[in-house]
Structures are given as C-alpha cells and as structure tokens.
Amino acid sequence: MNRTEEKYTKYALCREMLESVGVAKGFDPSRTKGLAEAFGRIGRVLLTGEGSSRIFPAKNLIRKILTAGLDVQVVTEGSRQAATYDLSKFVVCAASNSGRTKEVVKLLQQLKEKGHENLFGLTAKEDNLLKDYTNETLVLTCGWENAVAATKSVLEQAMVYQSTAAHLAGVEIPQKAMEPFAAALDKALTMDIPADVVQAACNAGTIHFAGYNDGVAEELTLKTNEITRKKSDFLEGTYAVHGIEEVMDPGDIVFVVEPIAEEMQKFHDVLVKGVGMKVVCIATRAVEGFPTIQVPDVCMMNPFLFLAAGWNLLVEIGLSLGIDLDKPTRARKVGNEFVG
C-alpha cells in the first residue's frame, strides 16, 4: 500500500489506515494521566465496548499490565455480559467510536443509576452520549472514519490504554518519542507484501491468524471478513496444532503473528507437513523455514506494527480479489445504535 497510487488512495479505508501515522506522531501520552490515576487508585478495571473498539485496545493493555507485573487487575467483556457482573469495585471504561453504541450506552446508564462513581468513556465524536453518564469521556483526535472497518481509531484507542500502563509504571513518555514509532508504523503500512503470499491468501478457503491473546491476531481475523470478504479464524496460541488441523484444507493459509521460536517446529510438522498448507509469519525478524512479513522492532509498541502490517496485507488481498474496500454488502459502521 502506498500514498501515491490511485488504486489505494481512492478508498477511504486506505486513506484512514495511512492517516494513523499522523495520529501516532501527534499522540500526547500526558492526556491519559487522569485515567491512569483512577486505574491505580481503584486497582480493578473493566474495559468494555463492541467489536474492534474492544479487541485490540483492551487485550493489548491486559498483556502489557501482566507483562509489567503492575498491581492492577484489568479485564474485558462485551457490554451485555458486563452488565450481569457486580462492577461496584471496578473502574469501568467504555469505548464507542460513535458514542452511541446501544450496548455500551445501556451499560453506562445502568451503572450510573446504581450510583457508580468511576465511569469513563472513549469515543471518536464530540457529540456523543457517553459524556452524559461518565466522569470523563476522552475524545480521540483521529476524527470520524468513513470506512466501515475501524482502523486509525483502533490504533488511537489502544495508544490511550497503553499510555495509561506507562503512567501506572511511573514512566513519563515525552510526546517527541512518538516520532520514531510513527516512522516505523509508516514502514509497516507501506512495505511491499510478497506477491506469492497475497496470491496464496486469495486462493485460500479460510485465512487463519494465530498468535498471542493480545488482540492483534483476533482483530486481523475480524478485518479479514470486513476487507477481503473471506472466511477467517483466530487461533490463539497453539490452538492451530491442537485439533483444528483435522478440518483444515491444504489450500488454507495461517498467518502467525509474533511467533514463538520454540513452537514453530510443531507448526511446521502439523500444518506445513501434515496438512500441506502455507504458514506465513508476521514478525520483527526473519523466521527460519517460513516466509516472513518483517516489520521494524519498536519493543513494547511492536503489536501496533504487527496490526499495521496485517492491514497492509489485507488491503493487497482485497484489491487482488477485486473487492470494493469501502462498500461491504451487509456490515455497518455502527453495529447497533442507541435511539432514545
């Protein structure tokens, strides 16, 4: 994907993916200090939302919190299921790009009616319903997206949450530190994807994504449906080699995000040799024995680059299949809008 060819720039989806570089470069980590203070003071956090607003942003934060050993419990759940829990001892942070997602608004209404005092919102619109029920609602700087598939908003939501983890760890990130990250993000979005990998994915009956439960592979699984209109599956960890191989087809393809070296021989034996399918890695290093989509190494921000490389990949697949990237047949921008 690039910024000059009309075959990319004519689509809002591609333009918004590429705009995420500017969003990253201009992100101000200091604006989440209030959120971090609430997280640390209460010590229990529920992150909720629907679809892409929750998958990568929430699960990436959970992984970061656990990796750093911070004394904060962070969990995530869809709003309807969260409404069945006793959340009186939790900070609740609800994400909705439109600020009008029905499930999210109903949960906040319910909690406020019960006298809950630690409610926060995250949205892409100034004119939103979340602010009516929360202590504070942060409005993203990325602006509203026209493409059905959320991209730059997902990235900024995740940056909001991850910067709270930095504050909790006592790490002050200067705004200028966003520049090298943004440059690396641009490389992931605009690098060439090998033609044989794109073609193999185009020919696949199902495109699988495997990897850590940090939202990257799961979010790319959803984006595969929205962007390429192909069937997809998320295979957490080693799920890919623990039974599902029985129903995989040789023509299927698996993308392993941030592969663990000790596991790749098993992937080769079961999937490449056993099923006869293609396995491709998305990583910061070349993975021996596997074709690799390689991104720069930016340490704790690597999951953002894996996600961006995945977007790049999916755009190439969609265009190769002749898909109109901006006009899905059934999917809507706001899945279930609150009216009332």
XYZ file of N, CA and C in Angstrom, residues 8 20 106 117 155 157 202 224 245 270 301 314:
36
model
N -5.042 2.785 -4.415
C -5.147 2.806 -2.956
C -5.869 4.064 -2.475
N -3.252 6.941 10.173
C -2.896 6.510 11.525
C -1.455 6.891 11.875
N -26.333 1.544 27.248
C -27.239 0.914 28.224
C -26.480 0.484 29.474
N -19.408 5.486 40.649
C -18.699 6.762 40.624
C -17.416 6.757 39.805
N -6.209 2.045 16.530
C -4.838 2.332 16.926
C -4.802 3.383 18.033
N -7.227 4.260 20.164
C -7.804 3.699 21.394
C -6.752 2.891 22.145
N -5.396 -15.209 -1.408
C -6.544 -15.059 -2.301
C -7.163 -16.412 -2.645
N -10.264 -9.346 8.273
C -10.278 -10.197 7.082
C -11.686 -10.294 6.520
N -6.491 -28.875 12.983
C -5.843 -29.345 11.759
C -6.630 -30.470 11.087
N 2.874 -30.102 11.871
C 1.424 -30.339 11.839
C 0.758 -29.671 10.639
N 5.943 -1.405 21.503
C 4.953 -0.960 20.529
C 4.837 -1.914 19.345
N -4.043 -7.242 4.151
C -5.452 -7.444 3.814
C -5.904 -6.536 2.680
